[in-house]
mmCIF file of C-alpha atoms in Angstrom:
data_model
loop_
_atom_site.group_PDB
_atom_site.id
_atom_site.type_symbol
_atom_site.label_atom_id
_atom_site.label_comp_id
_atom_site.label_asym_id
_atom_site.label_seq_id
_atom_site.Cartn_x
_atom_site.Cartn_y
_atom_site.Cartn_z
ATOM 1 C CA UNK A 238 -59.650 -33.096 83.800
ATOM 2 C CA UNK A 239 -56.782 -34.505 82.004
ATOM 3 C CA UNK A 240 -56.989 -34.096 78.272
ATOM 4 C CA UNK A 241 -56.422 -36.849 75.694
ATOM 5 C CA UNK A 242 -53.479 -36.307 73.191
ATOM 6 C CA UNK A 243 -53.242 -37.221 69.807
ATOM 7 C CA UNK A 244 -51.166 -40.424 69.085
ATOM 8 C CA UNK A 245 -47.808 -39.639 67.094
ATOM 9 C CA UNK A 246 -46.960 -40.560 63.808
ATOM 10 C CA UNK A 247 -43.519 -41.031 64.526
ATOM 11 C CA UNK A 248 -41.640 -40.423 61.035
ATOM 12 C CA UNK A 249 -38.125 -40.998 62.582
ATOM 13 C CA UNK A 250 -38.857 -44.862 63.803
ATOM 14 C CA UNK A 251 -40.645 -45.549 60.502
ATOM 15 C CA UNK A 252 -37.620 -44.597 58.903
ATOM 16 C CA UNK A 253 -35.123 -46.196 60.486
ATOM 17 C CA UNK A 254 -37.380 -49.356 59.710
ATOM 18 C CA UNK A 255 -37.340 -48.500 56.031
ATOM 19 C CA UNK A 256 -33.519 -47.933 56.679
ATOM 20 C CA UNK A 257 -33.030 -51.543 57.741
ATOM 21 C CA UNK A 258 -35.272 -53.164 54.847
ATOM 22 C CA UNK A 259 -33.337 -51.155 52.277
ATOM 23 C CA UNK A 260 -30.182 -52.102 53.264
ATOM 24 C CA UNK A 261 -30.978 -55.784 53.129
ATOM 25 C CA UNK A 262 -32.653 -55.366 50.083
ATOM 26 C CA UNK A 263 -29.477 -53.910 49.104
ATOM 27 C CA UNK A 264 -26.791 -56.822 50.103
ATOM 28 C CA UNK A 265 -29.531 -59.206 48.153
ATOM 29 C CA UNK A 266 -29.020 -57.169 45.055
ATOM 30 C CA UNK A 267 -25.501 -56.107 44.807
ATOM 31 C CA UNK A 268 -24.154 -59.194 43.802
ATOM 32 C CA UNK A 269 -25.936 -59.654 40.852
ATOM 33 C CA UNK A 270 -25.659 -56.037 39.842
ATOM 34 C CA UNK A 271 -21.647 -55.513 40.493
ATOM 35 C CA UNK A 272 -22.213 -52.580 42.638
ATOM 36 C CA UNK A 273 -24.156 -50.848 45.295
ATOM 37 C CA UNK A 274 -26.714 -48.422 44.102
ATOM 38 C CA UNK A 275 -25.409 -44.630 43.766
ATOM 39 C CA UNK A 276 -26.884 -41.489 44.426
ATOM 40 C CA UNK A 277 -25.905 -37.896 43.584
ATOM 41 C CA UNK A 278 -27.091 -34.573 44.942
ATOM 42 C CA UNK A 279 -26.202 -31.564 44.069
ATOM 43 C CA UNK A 280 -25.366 -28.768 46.135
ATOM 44 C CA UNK A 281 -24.908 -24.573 44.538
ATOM 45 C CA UNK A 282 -23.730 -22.288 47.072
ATOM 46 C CA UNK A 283 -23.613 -21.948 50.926
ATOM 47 C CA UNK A 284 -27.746 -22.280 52.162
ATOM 48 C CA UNK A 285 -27.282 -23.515 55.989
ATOM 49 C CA UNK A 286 -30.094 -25.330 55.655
ATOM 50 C CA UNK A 287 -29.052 -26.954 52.853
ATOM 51 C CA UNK A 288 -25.972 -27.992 53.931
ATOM 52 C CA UNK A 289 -27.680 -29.751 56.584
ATOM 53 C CA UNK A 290 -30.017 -31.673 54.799
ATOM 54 C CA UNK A 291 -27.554 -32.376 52.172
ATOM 55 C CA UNK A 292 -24.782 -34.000 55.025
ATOM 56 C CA UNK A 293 -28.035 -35.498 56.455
ATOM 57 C CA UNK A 294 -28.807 -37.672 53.070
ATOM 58 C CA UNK A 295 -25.527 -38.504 52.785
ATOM 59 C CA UNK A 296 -25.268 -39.712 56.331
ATOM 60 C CA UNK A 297 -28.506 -42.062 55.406
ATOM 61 C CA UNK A 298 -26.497 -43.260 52.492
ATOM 62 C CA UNK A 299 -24.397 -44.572 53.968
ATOM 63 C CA UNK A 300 -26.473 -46.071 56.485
ATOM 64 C CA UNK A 301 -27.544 -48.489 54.186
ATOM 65 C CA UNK A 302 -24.946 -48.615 51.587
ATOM 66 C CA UNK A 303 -25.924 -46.603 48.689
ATOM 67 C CA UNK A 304 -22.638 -44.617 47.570
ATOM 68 C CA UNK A 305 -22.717 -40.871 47.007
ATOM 69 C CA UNK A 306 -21.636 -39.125 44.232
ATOM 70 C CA UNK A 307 -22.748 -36.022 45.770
ATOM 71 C CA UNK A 308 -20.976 -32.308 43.993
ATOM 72 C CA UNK A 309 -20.937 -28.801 45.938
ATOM 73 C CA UNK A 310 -20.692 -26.153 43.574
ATOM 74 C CA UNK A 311 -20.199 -22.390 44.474
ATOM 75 C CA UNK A 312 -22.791 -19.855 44.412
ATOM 76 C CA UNK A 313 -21.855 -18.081 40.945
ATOM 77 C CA UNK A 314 -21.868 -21.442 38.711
ATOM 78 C CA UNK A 315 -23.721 -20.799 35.784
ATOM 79 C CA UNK A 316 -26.752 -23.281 34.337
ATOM 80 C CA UNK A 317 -24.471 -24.698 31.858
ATOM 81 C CA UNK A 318 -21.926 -25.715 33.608
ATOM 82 C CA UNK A 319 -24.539 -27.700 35.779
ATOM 83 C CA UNK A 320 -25.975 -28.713 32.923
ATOM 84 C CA UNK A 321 -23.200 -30.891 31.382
ATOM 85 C CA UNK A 322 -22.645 -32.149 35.336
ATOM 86 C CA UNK A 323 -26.326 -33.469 35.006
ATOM 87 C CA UNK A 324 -25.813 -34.772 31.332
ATOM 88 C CA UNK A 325 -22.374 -36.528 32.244
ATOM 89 C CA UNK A 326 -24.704 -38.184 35.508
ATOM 90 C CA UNK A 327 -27.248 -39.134 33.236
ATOM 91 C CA UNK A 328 -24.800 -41.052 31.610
ATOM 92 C CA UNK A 329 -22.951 -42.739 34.601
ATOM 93 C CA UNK A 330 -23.748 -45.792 35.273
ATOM 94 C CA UNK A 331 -22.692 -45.640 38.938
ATOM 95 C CA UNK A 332 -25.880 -43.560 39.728
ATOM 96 C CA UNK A 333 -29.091 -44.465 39.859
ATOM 97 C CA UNK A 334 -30.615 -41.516 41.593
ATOM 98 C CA UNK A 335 -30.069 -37.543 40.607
ATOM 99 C CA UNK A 336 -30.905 -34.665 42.979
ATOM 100 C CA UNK A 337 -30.714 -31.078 42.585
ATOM 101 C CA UNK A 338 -30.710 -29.473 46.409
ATOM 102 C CA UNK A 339 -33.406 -27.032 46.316
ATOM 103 C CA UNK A 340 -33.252 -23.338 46.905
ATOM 104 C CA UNK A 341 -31.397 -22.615 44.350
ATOM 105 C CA UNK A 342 -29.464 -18.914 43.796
ATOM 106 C CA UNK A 343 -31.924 -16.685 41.762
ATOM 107 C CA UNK A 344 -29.912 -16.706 38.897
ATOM 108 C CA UNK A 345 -30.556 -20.297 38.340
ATOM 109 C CA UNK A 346 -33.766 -21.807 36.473
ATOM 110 C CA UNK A 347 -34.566 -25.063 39.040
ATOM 111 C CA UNK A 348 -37.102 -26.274 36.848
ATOM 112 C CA UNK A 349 -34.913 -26.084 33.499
ATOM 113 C CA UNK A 350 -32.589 -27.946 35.205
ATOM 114 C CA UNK A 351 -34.838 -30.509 36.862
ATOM 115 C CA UNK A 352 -35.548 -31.208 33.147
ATOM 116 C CA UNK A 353 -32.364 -32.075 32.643
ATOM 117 C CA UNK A 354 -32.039 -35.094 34.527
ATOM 118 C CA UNK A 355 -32.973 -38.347 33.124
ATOM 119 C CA UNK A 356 -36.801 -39.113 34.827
ATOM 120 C CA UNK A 357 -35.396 -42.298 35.399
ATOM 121 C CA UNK A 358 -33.270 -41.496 37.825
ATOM 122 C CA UNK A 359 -35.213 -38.788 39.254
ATOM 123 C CA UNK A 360 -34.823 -39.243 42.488
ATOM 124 C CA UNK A 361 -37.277 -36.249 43.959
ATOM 125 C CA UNK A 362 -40.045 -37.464 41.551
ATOM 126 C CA UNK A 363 -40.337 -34.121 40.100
ATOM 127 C CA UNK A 364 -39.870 -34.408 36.549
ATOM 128 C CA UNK A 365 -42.755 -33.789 34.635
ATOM 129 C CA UNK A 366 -42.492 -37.115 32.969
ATOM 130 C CA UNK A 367 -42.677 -38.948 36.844
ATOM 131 C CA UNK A 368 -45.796 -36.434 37.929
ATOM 132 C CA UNK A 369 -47.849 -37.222 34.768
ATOM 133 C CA UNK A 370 -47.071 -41.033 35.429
ATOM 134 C CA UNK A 371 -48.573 -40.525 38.971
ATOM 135 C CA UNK A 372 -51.634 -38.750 37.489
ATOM 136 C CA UNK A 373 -52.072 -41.435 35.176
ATOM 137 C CA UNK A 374 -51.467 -44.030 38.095
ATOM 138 C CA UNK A 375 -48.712 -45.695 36.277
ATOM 139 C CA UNK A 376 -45.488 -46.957 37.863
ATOM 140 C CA UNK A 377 -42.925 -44.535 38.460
ATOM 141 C CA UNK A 378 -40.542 -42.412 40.581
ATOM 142 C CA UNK A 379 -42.653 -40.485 43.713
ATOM 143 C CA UNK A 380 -42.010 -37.038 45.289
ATOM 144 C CA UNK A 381 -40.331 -38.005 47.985
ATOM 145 C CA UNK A 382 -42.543 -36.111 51.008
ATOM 146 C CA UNK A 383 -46.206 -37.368 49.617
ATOM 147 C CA UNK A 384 -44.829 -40.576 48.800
ATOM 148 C CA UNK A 385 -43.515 -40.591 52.618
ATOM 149 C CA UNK A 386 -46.730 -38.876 53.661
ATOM 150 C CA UNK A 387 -48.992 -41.448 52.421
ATOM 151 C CA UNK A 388 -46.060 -44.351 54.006
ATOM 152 C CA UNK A 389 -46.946 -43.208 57.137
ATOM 153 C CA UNK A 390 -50.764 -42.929 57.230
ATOM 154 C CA UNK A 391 -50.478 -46.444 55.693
ATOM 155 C CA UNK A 392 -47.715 -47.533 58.572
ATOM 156 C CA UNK A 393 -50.579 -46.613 61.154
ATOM 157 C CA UNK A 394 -52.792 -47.819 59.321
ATOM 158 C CA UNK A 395 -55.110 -45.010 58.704
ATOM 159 C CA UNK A 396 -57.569 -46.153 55.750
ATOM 160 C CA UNK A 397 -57.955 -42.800 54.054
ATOM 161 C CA UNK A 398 -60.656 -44.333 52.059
ATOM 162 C CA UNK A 399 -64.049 -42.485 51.234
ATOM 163 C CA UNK A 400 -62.238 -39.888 54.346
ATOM 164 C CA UNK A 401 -62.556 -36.108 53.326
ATOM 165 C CA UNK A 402 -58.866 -35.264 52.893
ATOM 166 C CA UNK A 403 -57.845 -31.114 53.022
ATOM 167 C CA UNK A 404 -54.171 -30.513 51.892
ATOM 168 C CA UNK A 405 -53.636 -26.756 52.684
ATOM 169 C CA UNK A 406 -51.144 -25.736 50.232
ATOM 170 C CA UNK A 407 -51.046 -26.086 45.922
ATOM 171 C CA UNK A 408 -46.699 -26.236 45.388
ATOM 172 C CA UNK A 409 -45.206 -28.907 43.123
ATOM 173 C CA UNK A 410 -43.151 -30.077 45.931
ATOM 174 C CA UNK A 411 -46.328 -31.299 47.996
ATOM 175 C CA UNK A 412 -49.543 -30.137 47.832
ATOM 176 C CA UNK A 413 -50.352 -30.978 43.836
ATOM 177 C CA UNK A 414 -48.947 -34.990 44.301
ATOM 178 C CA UNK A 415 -49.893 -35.616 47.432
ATOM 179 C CA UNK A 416 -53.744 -34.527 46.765
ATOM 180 C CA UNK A 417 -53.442 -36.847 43.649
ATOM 181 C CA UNK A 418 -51.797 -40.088 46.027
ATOM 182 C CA UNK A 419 -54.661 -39.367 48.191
ATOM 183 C CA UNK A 420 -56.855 -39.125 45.473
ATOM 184 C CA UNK A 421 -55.555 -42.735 44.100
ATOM 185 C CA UNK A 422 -56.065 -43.993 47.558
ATOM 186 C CA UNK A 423 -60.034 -43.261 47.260
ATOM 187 C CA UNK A 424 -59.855 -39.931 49.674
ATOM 188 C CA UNK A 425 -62.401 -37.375 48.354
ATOM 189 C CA UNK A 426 -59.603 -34.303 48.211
ATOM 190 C CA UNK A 427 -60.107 -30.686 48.906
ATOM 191 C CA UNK A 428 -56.972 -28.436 47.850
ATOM 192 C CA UNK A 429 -56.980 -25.409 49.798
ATOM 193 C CA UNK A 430 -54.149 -22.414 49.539
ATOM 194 C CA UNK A 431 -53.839 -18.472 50.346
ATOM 195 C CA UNK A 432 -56.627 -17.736 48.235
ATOM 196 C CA UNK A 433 -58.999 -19.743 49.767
ATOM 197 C CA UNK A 434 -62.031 -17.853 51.699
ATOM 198 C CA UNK A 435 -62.728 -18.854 54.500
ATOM 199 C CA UNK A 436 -59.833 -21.603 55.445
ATOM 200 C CA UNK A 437 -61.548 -22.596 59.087
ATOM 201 C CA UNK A 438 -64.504 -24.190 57.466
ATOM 202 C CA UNK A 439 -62.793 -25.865 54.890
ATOM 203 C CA UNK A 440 -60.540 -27.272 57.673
ATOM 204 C CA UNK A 441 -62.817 -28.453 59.811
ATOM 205 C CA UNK A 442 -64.496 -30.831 57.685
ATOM 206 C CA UNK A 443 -61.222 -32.565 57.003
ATOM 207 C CA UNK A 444 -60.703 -36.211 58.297
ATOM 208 C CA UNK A 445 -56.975 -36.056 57.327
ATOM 209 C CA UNK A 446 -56.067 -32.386 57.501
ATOM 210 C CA UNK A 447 -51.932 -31.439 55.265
ATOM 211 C CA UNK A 448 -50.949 -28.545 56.535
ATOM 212 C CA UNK A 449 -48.026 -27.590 53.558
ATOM 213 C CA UNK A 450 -47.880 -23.953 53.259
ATOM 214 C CA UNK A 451 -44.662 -23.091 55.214
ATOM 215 C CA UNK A 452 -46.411 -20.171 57.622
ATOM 216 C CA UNK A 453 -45.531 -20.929 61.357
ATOM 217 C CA UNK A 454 -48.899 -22.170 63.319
ATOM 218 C CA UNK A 455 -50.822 -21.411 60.746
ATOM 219 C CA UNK A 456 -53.659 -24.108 62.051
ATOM 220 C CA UNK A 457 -55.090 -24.065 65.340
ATOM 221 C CA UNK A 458 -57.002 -26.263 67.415
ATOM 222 C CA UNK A 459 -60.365 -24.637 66.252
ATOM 223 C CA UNK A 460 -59.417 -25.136 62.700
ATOM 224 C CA UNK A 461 -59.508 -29.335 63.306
ATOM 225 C CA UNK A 462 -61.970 -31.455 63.576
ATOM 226 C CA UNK A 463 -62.089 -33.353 66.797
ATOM 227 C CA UNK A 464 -60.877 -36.795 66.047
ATOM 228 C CA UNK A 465 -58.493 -35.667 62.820
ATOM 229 C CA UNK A 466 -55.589 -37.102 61.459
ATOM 230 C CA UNK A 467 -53.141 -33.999 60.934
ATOM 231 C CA UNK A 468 -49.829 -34.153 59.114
ATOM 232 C CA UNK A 469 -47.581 -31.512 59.440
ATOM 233 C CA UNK A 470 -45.391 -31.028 56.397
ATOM 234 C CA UNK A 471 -44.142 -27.214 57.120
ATOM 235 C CA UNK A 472 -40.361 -26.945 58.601
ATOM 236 C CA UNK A 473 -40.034 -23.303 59.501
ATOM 237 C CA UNK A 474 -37.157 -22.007 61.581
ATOM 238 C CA UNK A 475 -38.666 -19.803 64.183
ATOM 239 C CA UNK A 476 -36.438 -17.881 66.718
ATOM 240 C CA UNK A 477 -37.758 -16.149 69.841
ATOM 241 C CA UNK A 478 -36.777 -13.099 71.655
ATOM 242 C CA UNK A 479 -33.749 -14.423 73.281
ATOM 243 C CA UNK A 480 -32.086 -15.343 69.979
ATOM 244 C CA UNK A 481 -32.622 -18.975 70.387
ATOM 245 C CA UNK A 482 -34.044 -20.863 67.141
ATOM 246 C CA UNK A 483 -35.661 -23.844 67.075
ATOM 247 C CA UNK A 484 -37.584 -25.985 64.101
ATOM 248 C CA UNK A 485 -41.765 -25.717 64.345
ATOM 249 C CA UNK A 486 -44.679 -26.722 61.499
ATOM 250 C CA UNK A 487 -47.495 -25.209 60.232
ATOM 251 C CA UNK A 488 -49.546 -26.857 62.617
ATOM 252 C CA UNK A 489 -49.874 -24.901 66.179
ATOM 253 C CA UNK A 490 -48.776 -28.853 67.773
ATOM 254 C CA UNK A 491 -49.428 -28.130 71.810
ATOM 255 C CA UNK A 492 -52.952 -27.292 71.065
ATOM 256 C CA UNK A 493 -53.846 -29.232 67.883
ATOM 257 C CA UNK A 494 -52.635 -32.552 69.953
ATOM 258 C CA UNK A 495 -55.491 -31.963 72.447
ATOM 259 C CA UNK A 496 -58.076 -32.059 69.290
ATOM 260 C CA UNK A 497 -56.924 -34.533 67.082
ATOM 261 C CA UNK A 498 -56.701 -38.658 67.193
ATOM 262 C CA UNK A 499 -53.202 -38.688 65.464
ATOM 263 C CA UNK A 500 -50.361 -35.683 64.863
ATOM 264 C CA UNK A 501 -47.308 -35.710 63.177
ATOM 265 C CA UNK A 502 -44.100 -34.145 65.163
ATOM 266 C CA UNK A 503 -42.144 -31.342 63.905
ATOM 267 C CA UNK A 504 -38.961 -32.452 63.706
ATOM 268 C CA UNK A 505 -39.292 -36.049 63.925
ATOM 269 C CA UNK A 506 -42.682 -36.671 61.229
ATOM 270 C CA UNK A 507 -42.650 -35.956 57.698
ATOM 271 C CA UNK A 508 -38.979 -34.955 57.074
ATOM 272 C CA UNK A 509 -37.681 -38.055 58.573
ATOM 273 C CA UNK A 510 -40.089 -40.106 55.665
ATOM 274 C CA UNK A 511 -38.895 -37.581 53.188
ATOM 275 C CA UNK A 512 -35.467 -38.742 52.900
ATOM 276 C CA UNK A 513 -36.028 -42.839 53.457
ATOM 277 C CA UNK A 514 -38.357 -41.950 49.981
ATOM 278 C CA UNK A 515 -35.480 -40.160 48.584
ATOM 279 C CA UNK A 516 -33.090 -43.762 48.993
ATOM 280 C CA UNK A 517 -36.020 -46.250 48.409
ATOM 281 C CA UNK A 518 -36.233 -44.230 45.426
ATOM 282 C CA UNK A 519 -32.667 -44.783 44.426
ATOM 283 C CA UNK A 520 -33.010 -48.378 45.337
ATOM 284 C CA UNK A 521 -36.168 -48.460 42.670
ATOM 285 C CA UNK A 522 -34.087 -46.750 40.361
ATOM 286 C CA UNK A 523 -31.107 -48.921 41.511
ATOM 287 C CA UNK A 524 -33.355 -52.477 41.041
ATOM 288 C CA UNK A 525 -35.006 -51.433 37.834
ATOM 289 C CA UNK A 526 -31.599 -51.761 35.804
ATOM 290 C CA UNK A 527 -31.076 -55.053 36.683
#
């Protein structure tokens, strides 16, 4: 018999919508403000990956017409020299949004410098000043993937209310904001992690399963429930024995799909959201100094 599959969440589309609303929202605003809305990340050393996602940002800049101010700085600068880059940022009133590429080299402190930039032009959402506004449900910059995450559950239209929600993985990046966005949205949240005994149970009570730990295929089809809603957050480069690489999630996808009612891809789901966040963010940023 010929098996259902789950529906896609298709990140890409949703954010090439988003694309299109910000830069209108954009040619509305720029007269009045004298300028279009500026965003810089910051780049130390030579990560691959990095550089991708870095030219990949910049590329959606421009897309809608948000200037980058974006710096690459070699592996060996030191904190304060990055420092007084940040400070001088803070103080330019070109940007609106301030991102520090993440890995860093190990000789640098990420979160001493993430406390560096001004929370209002956060544009990850990290700053401890933006996370304790979420907690407190106030208005303020979002980490970028939940914020996306909970975009696209809310794109197709998946009411996550009074739902069991399991996010498996605790990091600062994901797991800890998206359980509380979840959590604001009426979801009764479970946070599960490496420690947790007996992760197949916990799993398969989930209505909305996160999978956010970065382990290749960590979930498998008789870890969902039938009927689940699973997002896929991990983007792990796997490469078989032939040498070829290719990008998979945390979620095993050909067999999940066959269990659950909707499925994020890997590529083509969450990362896509994660960087339309990162320039509606700078367009927040960008509106809230009018």
């Amino acid at each position: 018999m010929d098996a259902k599959t789950a529906q896609l969440l298709d990140g890409k589309a949703l954010a090439e919508q988003i694309y299109t609303q910000l830069q209108q929202q954009i040619q509305q605003m720029q007269p009045t403000v004298g300028r279009a809305p500026g965003l810089a990340v910051l780049m130390v050393g030579d990560n691959p990956a990095s550089a991708a996602y870095v030219q990949n940002k910049e590329r959606a800049c421009a897309k809608v017409g948000i200037a980058s101010y974006g710096q690459h700085f070699p592996t060996e600068t030191s904190f304060s020299e990055l420092e007084k880059v940040i400070q001088a940022l803070n103080q330019d009133d070109r940007v609106d949004g301030i991102l520090v590429q993440l890995p860093l080299p190990d000789h640098l402190d990420a979160v001493a410098l993430l406390h560096q930039i001004n929370p209002d032009k956060d544009a990850d959402g990290l700053h401890p000043l933006n996370l304790g506004r979420l907690v407190r449900s106030e208005p303020g910059l979002r980490s970028c993937t939940p914020a996306g995450v909970m975009r696209l559950l809310q794109e197709y239209k998946i009411d996550v209310k009074g739902k069991q929600a399991v996010v498996v993985g605790r990091s600062i990046l994901v797991g800890k904001p998206l359980a509380m966005m979840l959590l604001e949205a009426d979801a009764t949240v479970t946070i599960a992690h490496s420690r947790s005994h007996d992760l197949p149970t916990i799993t398969r009570n989930a209505d909305i399963l996160v999978a956010a730990v970065g382990r290749p295929g960590l979930i498998t089809a008789e870890m969902v429930k039938p009927g689940a809603v699973v997002i896929d957050v991990g983007i792990n480069r796997v490469t078989n024995d032939a040498g070829k690489s290719r990008l998979v999630g945390d979620v095993d996808f050909d067999s999940v799909q066959r269990v659950a009612q909707f499925i994020t891809p890997v590529p083509g789901g969450v990362g896509a959201m994660t960087v339309a966040m990162l320039l509606q963010n700078t367009v927040w940023s960008y509106s809230q100094r009018q």
